[in-house]
């Protein structure tokens, strides 16, 4: 087979691969605990279900305008006003099939071959791959102080005349950190001064804890949306637990949205009208669902932190949001892929290696699942890694024998 050079360089999505691995093991009857999962367990909001069912019942299921159904765009405009204090026009909004497609279309619209896009480690696994898919060059910036929070001095050192855009994701997948107000203010001002596009991936922006608030990037720009180089990405996947509905959106200048619309028109035409109806239901329906989900996840986070505190040798930075944490396992090994495979084999616990997020020696653990999964998952990991633990345990009726990774 003669596949394209580019296609061959694009890595498989490690998180989707792990989901598949966990599913296959479960199908074989193995009692796998999935701490790699990137979605909450809730049922879809009732308003989303009713609205999409009503749309289906009309039998009128056709193409929508490429940039989205007008009534959904209206709901997105209201959402942006309520949550970001920014009034935008319908021409500033485009609906896509998930935030992932939105990010792909944004980068496709902005990046020339060999343009550089700054990606802040630890980063969401897909950013570097999407940058490569549009013939750009991902430039990974790691915080030099050994923390998980990005620093302006590290970023400015990595800027070159080819820098086209910076992607910022706060609350952050995988660290769970909400970036400081000071950092967001500085990066917005820096990008505006230098004419660099700043792509804010705000997909987790309401999933924050301890009364914290993820700040709005618009608070720090004096420019109007047409002159500004701020591009905002959002969606329903995480806040409403609607990952399977595949709806996300972008807020940007008219010119950017126009070009993104052309790209979408030539690739997917539009997001499905049934799923757009679901998204509209979620955005205009009962909003306590988001707060209830947030409270459940905050409680899970507290339990996860409690369990990790008594994990010998593991260092944890407490997450302020999302449903992930990113503990440091370097006192056990630098090789996160080997560690993750070891934990799956020995303890039947799925974790995601830090290497996939640009940081070796860490693991991403999710607390989106049940409390039982969290407590039992961490207990199994402790058993597998602690040299003083018993040699054998039973998981269900399967005998697990401990040895070193
Ligand atoms: N951005 C980040 C940071 C994410 O974690 C995810 C989902 N894992 C996405 C974007 C994609 O979201 P969607 O399901 O809307 O494509």
Tab-separated table of C-alpha atoms in Angstrom, residues 6-308:
chain	number	residue	atom	x	y	z
A	6	UNK	CA	1.760	12.873	6.095
A	7	UNK	CA	-0.891	10.290	6.965
A	8	UNK	CA	1.795	7.886	8.107
A	9	UNK	CA	3.192	10.431	10.581
A	10	UNK	CA	-0.142	11.005	12.356
A	11	UNK	CA	-0.275	9.106	15.636
A	12	UNK	CA	-3.239	7.058	16.753
A	13	UNK	CA	-5.330	8.727	19.509
A	14	UNK	CA	-3.962	7.030	22.648
A	15	UNK	CA	-7.081	7.747	24.678
A	16	UNK	CA	-9.421	6.258	22.072
A	17	UNK	CA	-7.075	3.247	21.754
A	18	UNK	CA	-7.171	2.735	25.531
A	19	UNK	CA	-10.982	2.930	25.519
A	20	UNK	CA	-11.000	0.160	22.938
A	21	UNK	CA	-8.477	-1.938	24.893
A	22	UNK	CA	-10.550	-1.581	28.074
A	23	UNK	CA	-13.724	-2.508	26.183
A	24	UNK	CA	-12.134	-5.670	24.757
A	25	UNK	CA	-10.807	-6.727	28.164
A	26	UNK	CA	-14.227	-6.173	29.735
A	27	UNK	CA	-15.832	-8.210	26.953
A	28	UNK	CA	-13.502	-11.056	27.947
A	29	UNK	CA	-14.891	-10.792	31.481
A	30	UNK	CA	-11.850	-9.018	33.007
A	31	UNK	CA	-12.666	-6.614	35.858
A	32	UNK	CA	-10.954	-3.614	34.348
A	33	UNK	CA	-11.048	-0.200	36.061
A	34	UNK	CA	-10.881	2.619	33.549
A	35	UNK	CA	-9.062	5.627	35.012
A	36	UNK	CA	-8.214	6.780	31.510
A	37	UNK	CA	-11.728	7.824	30.626
A	38	UNK	CA	-12.429	11.314	29.255
A	39	UNK	CA	-16.165	11.572	29.769
A	40	UNK	CA	-18.573	11.771	32.710
A	41	UNK	CA	-21.010	8.947	33.425
A	42	UNK	CA	-24.206	11.049	33.483
A	43	UNK	CA	-27.201	10.502	31.226
A	44	UNK	CA	-27.722	13.153	28.537
A	45	UNK	CA	-29.783	16.151	29.777
A	46	UNK	CA	-33.505	15.628	29.299
A	47	UNK	CA	-33.880	18.844	27.284
A	48	UNK	CA	-31.241	17.597	24.851
A	49	UNK	CA	-33.047	14.303	24.405
A	50	UNK	CA	-36.487	15.896	24.007
A	51	UNK	CA	-35.299	18.527	21.534
A	52	UNK	CA	-33.465	16.050	19.322
A	53	UNK	CA	-36.371	13.559	19.506
A	54	UNK	CA	-38.775	16.345	18.477
A	55	UNK	CA	-36.546	17.134	15.521
A	56	UNK	CA	-36.423	13.464	14.521
A	57	UNK	CA	-40.213	13.228	14.803
A	58	UNK	CA	-40.670	15.933	12.199
A	59	UNK	CA	-39.024	13.569	9.708
A	60	UNK	CA	-37.471	16.678	8.186
A	61	UNK	CA	-33.827	15.720	8.570
A	62	UNK	CA	-31.844	17.594	5.926
A	63	UNK	CA	-28.641	19.585	5.627
A	64	UNK	CA	-28.423	22.640	7.841
A	65	UNK	CA	-26.573	25.825	6.930
A	66	UNK	CA	-22.871	24.913	6.993
A	67	UNK	CA	-22.117	27.199	9.940
A	68	UNK	CA	-25.000	25.830	12.031
A	69	UNK	CA	-28.762	26.030	12.617
A	70	UNK	CA	-29.638	29.698	13.318
A	71	UNK	CA	-31.522	28.911	16.548
A	72	UNK	CA	-28.509	26.992	17.921
A	73	UNK	CA	-26.227	29.857	16.958
A	74	UNK	CA	-28.556	32.175	18.834
A	75	UNK	CA	-28.266	29.956	21.920
A	76	UNK	CA	-24.460	30.018	21.554
A	77	UNK	CA	-24.495	33.816	21.313
A	78	UNK	CA	-26.530	33.984	24.533
A	79	UNK	CA	-24.145	31.500	26.180
A	80	UNK	CA	-21.160	33.627	25.167
A	81	UNK	CA	-22.794	36.751	26.535
A	82	UNK	CA	-23.720	35.102	29.838
A	83	UNK	CA	-20.411	33.323	30.402
A	84	UNK	CA	-17.901	35.611	28.697
A	85	UNK	CA	-19.617	38.956	28.879
A	86	UNK	CA	-19.081	39.384	25.138
A	87	UNK	CA	-21.787	40.087	22.578
A	88	UNK	CA	-21.060	38.530	19.193
A	89	UNK	CA	-22.957	38.362	15.916
A	90	UNK	CA	-24.145	35.189	14.151
A	91	UNK	CA	-21.339	35.757	11.602
A	92	UNK	CA	-18.808	35.294	14.437
A	93	UNK	CA	-20.060	31.777	15.257
A	94	UNK	CA	-19.610	28.434	13.505
A	95	UNK	CA	-20.928	25.109	14.785
A	96	UNK	CA	-18.806	22.014	14.079
A	97	UNK	CA	-18.962	18.288	14.800
A	98	UNK	CA	-17.196	18.584	18.148
A	99	UNK	CA	-14.522	20.937	19.462
A	100	UNK	CA	-11.992	18.636	17.816
A	101	UNK	CA	-13.288	19.452	14.340
A	102	UNK	CA	-13.484	23.123	15.323
A	103	UNK	CA	-9.771	23.114	16.240
A	104	UNK	CA	-8.868	21.298	13.030
A	105	UNK	CA	-10.805	23.841	10.940
A	106	UNK	CA	-9.257	26.790	12.803
A	107	UNK	CA	-5.730	25.501	12.231
A	108	UNK	CA	-6.525	24.609	8.613
A	109	UNK	CA	-7.690	28.199	8.135
A	110	UNK	CA	-4.642	29.828	9.739
A	111	UNK	CA	-1.570	27.696	9.198
A	112	UNK	CA	0.657	27.770	6.113
A	113	UNK	CA	3.073	24.882	5.539
A	114	UNK	CA	5.929	25.129	8.085
A	115	UNK	CA	4.174	27.764	10.215
A	116	UNK	CA	4.743	27.094	13.894
A	117	UNK	CA	2.031	26.611	16.488
A	118	UNK	CA	2.965	26.782	20.165
A	119	UNK	CA	1.539	23.974	22.249
A	120	UNK	CA	1.929	24.153	26.049
A	121	UNK	CA	2.963	20.947	27.810
A	122	UNK	CA	1.304	19.111	29.343
A	123	UNK	CA	-1.031	19.403	26.343
A	124	UNK	CA	-4.117	17.675	25.052
A	125	UNK	CA	-2.880	14.752	22.934
A	126	UNK	CA	-4.530	15.895	19.711
A	127	UNK	CA	-2.994	19.382	19.371
A	128	UNK	CA	0.402	18.396	17.914
A	129	UNK	CA	-1.196	15.847	15.577
A	130	UNK	CA	-3.768	18.337	14.270
A	131	UNK	CA	-1.017	20.918	13.699
A	132	UNK	CA	0.902	18.316	11.674
A	133	UNK	CA	-2.251	17.446	9.710
A	134	UNK	CA	-2.316	20.981	8.290
A	135	UNK	CA	1.429	20.859	7.470
A	136	UNK	CA	2.318	23.062	10.431
A	137	UNK	CA	5.054	22.493	12.992
A	138	UNK	CA	4.034	22.006	16.627
A	139	UNK	CA	6.461	23.734	19.003
A	140	UNK	CA	6.118	22.239	22.458
A	141	UNK	CA	6.880	24.502	25.422
A	142	UNK	CA	7.508	22.812	28.779
A	143	UNK	CA	7.456	24.895	32.011
A	144	UNK	CA	11.150	25.145	32.907
A	145	UNK	CA	10.440	25.437	36.625
A	146	UNK	CA	9.245	21.817	36.732
A	147	UNK	CA	5.638	22.829	37.438
A	148	UNK	CA	2.559	22.098	35.325
A	149	UNK	CA	1.623	25.784	34.869
A	150	UNK	CA	2.872	27.551	31.706
A	151	UNK	CA	5.180	30.550	32.079
A	152	UNK	CA	5.440	33.549	29.762
A	153	UNK	CA	9.266	33.486	29.803
A	154	UNK	CA	9.306	29.930	28.418
A	155	UNK	CA	6.774	30.872	25.744
A	156	UNK	CA	8.468	34.068	24.588
A	157	UNK	CA	11.775	32.154	24.246
A	158	UNK	CA	10.057	29.792	21.792
A	159	UNK	CA	8.528	32.471	19.557
A	160	UNK	CA	10.012	32.786	16.070
A	161	UNK	CA	9.051	34.752	12.942
A	162	UNK	CA	7.146	31.594	11.888
A	163	UNK	CA	4.928	31.496	14.997
A	164	UNK	CA	1.346	31.701	13.775
A	165	UNK	CA	-0.685	30.662	16.784
A	166	UNK	CA	-0.626	29.555	20.420
A	167	UNK	CA	-3.135	27.094	21.841
A	168	UNK	CA	-4.142	27.555	25.477
A	169	UNK	CA	-6.352	25.065	27.290
A	170	UNK	CA	-7.507	26.155	30.749
A	171	UNK	CA	-8.919	24.336	32.740
A	172	UNK	CA	-6.276	22.024	31.398
A	173	UNK	CA	-6.395	18.492	30.127
A	174	UNK	CA	-4.402	16.643	31.544
A	175	UNK	CA	-3.186	18.663	34.598
A	176	UNK	CA	-6.592	19.922	35.753
A	177	UNK	CA	-4.995	23.327	36.429
A	178	UNK	CA	-6.905	26.550	35.876
A	179	UNK	CA	-4.289	28.986	34.605
A	180	UNK	CA	-3.817	32.147	36.633
A	181	UNK	CA	-5.608	35.346	35.703
A	182	UNK	CA	-2.225	37.010	35.419
A	183	UNK	CA	-1.020	34.443	32.873
A	184	UNK	CA	-4.181	34.732	30.736
A	185	UNK	CA	-3.935	38.540	30.833
A	186	UNK	CA	-0.282	38.417	29.773
A	187	UNK	CA	-0.718	35.936	26.965
A	188	UNK	CA	-3.729	37.766	25.518
A	189	UNK	CA	-1.793	41.047	25.527
A	190	UNK	CA	1.359	39.430	24.139
A	191	UNK	CA	-0.479	37.760	21.241
A	192	UNK	CA	-2.368	40.950	20.392
A	193	UNK	CA	0.856	42.938	20.356
A	194	UNK	CA	2.693	40.416	18.193
A	195	UNK	CA	-0.241	39.602	15.889
A	196	UNK	CA	-0.206	35.935	16.909
A	197	UNK	CA	-3.495	34.019	16.940
A	198	UNK	CA	-4.479	32.841	20.422
A	199	UNK	CA	-6.727	29.800	20.347
A	200	UNK	CA	-8.466	29.368	23.693
A	201	UNK	CA	-9.785	25.830	24.112
A	202	UNK	CA	-12.358	26.439	26.844
A	203	UNK	CA	-14.099	23.071	26.640
A	204	UNK	CA	-13.893	22.578	30.464
A	205	UNK	CA	-14.457	26.209	31.479
A	206	UNK	CA	-17.304	25.601	33.964
A	207	UNK	CA	-15.900	22.398	35.424
A	208	UNK	CA	-13.961	24.186	38.179
A	209	UNK	CA	-13.686	23.579	41.923
A	210	UNK	CA	-13.317	25.370	45.264
A	211	UNK	CA	-15.387	28.305	44.024
A	212	UNK	CA	-12.702	29.149	41.424
A	213	UNK	CA	-13.642	30.665	38.087
A	214	UNK	CA	-11.887	30.249	34.776
A	215	UNK	CA	-11.394	33.809	33.551
A	216	UNK	CA	-12.709	35.043	30.220
A	217	UNK	CA	-9.926	35.829	27.725
A	218	UNK	CA	-12.047	38.728	26.441
A	219	UNK	CA	-11.566	40.545	29.764
A	220	UNK	CA	-7.996	41.353	28.734
A	221	UNK	CA	-8.374	42.663	25.202
A	222	UNK	CA	-9.372	46.152	24.198
A	223	UNK	CA	-9.878	45.076	20.605
A	224	UNK	CA	-13.227	44.298	19.051
A	225	UNK	CA	-13.835	40.793	17.763
A	226	UNK	CA	-13.097	41.729	14.133
A	227	UNK	CA	-9.611	43.120	14.905
A	228	UNK	CA	-8.730	40.703	17.690
A	229	UNK	CA	-6.775	37.514	17.055
A	230	UNK	CA	-8.541	35.694	19.879
A	231	UNK	CA	-10.344	32.540	18.823
A	232	UNK	CA	-12.558	30.767	21.350
A	233	UNK	CA	-13.495	27.075	21.197
A	234	UNK	CA	-16.275	25.544	23.239
A	235	UNK	CA	-18.734	22.668	23.188
A	236	UNK	CA	-21.217	20.497	25.010
A	237	UNK	CA	-19.091	17.334	25.321
A	238	UNK	CA	-17.678	17.927	28.762
A	239	UNK	CA	-19.931	20.384	30.639
A	240	UNK	CA	-23.123	18.559	29.718
A	241	UNK	CA	-21.538	15.094	29.495
A	242	UNK	CA	-22.632	14.852	25.842
A	243	UNK	CA	-19.461	13.505	24.220
A	244	UNK	CA	-21.399	11.278	21.813
A	245	UNK	CA	-23.439	14.142	20.356
A	246	UNK	CA	-20.368	15.635	18.685
A	247	UNK	CA	-21.205	19.336	18.782
A	248	UNK	CA	-18.675	22.111	19.388
A	249	UNK	CA	-18.253	25.655	18.175
A	250	UNK	CA	-15.862	28.505	17.462
A	251	UNK	CA	-16.173	32.232	18.141
A	252	UNK	CA	-13.903	34.354	15.967
A	253	UNK	CA	-13.754	37.177	13.466
A	254	UNK	CA	-16.160	37.145	10.503
A	255	UNK	CA	-13.278	36.546	8.111
A	256	UNK	CA	-12.051	33.502	10.043
A	257	UNK	CA	-15.571	32.088	10.379
A	258	UNK	CA	-16.153	32.605	6.638
A	259	UNK	CA	-13.030	30.633	5.720
A	260	UNK	CA	-13.811	27.924	8.279
A	261	UNK	CA	-17.292	27.682	6.753
A	262	UNK	CA	-15.787	27.054	3.302
A	263	UNK	CA	-13.565	24.325	4.711
A	264	UNK	CA	-16.457	22.684	6.556
A	265	UNK	CA	-18.667	22.941	3.462
A	266	UNK	CA	-16.100	20.963	1.472
A	267	UNK	CA	-15.522	18.309	4.131
A	268	UNK	CA	-18.581	17.518	6.272
A	269	UNK	CA	-21.168	20.034	4.876
A	270	UNK	CA	-22.548	20.669	8.371
A	271	UNK	CA	-23.041	19.065	11.758
A	272	UNK	CA	-26.108	16.795	11.933
A	273	UNK	CA	-29.365	18.713	12.482
A	274	UNK	CA	-30.538	16.119	15.019
A	275	UNK	CA	-27.432	16.621	17.129
A	276	UNK	CA	-27.571	20.395	16.750
A	277	UNK	CA	-31.131	20.200	18.115
A	278	UNK	CA	-29.770	18.240	21.086
A	279	UNK	CA	-27.111	20.897	21.709
A	280	UNK	CA	-29.712	23.639	21.565
A	281	UNK	CA	-31.832	21.694	24.072
A	282	UNK	CA	-28.848	21.442	26.416
A	283	UNK	CA	-27.944	25.124	26.151
A	284	UNK	CA	-31.483	26.449	26.555
A	285	UNK	CA	-32.783	23.801	28.992
A	286	UNK	CA	-32.363	23.324	32.726
A	287	UNK	CA	-28.829	24.459	33.598
A	288	UNK	CA	-28.659	22.812	37.039
A	289	UNK	CA	-27.381	19.743	35.186
A	290	UNK	CA	-23.996	21.442	34.712
A	291	UNK	CA	-23.769	22.378	38.397
A	292	UNK	CA	-24.841	18.884	39.504
A	293	UNK	CA	-22.200	17.335	37.289
A	294	UNK	CA	-19.613	19.781	38.605
A	295	UNK	CA	-20.485	18.909	42.216
A	296	UNK	CA	-20.206	15.172	41.540
A	297	UNK	CA	-16.857	15.637	39.830
A	298	UNK	CA	-15.578	17.910	42.627
A	299	UNK	CA	-16.473	15.225	45.164
A	300	UNK	CA	-14.687	12.626	43.018
A	301	UNK	CA	-11.670	14.909	42.783
A	302	UNK	CA	-11.532	15.176	46.580
A	303	UNK	CA	-11.640	11.390	46.934
A	304	UNK	CA	-8.952	10.942	44.273
A	305	UNK	CA	-6.701	13.472	46.064
A	306	UNK	CA	-7.270	11.734	49.395
A	307	UNK	CA	-6.275	8.386	47.888
A	308	UNK	CA	-3.211	9.805	46.136
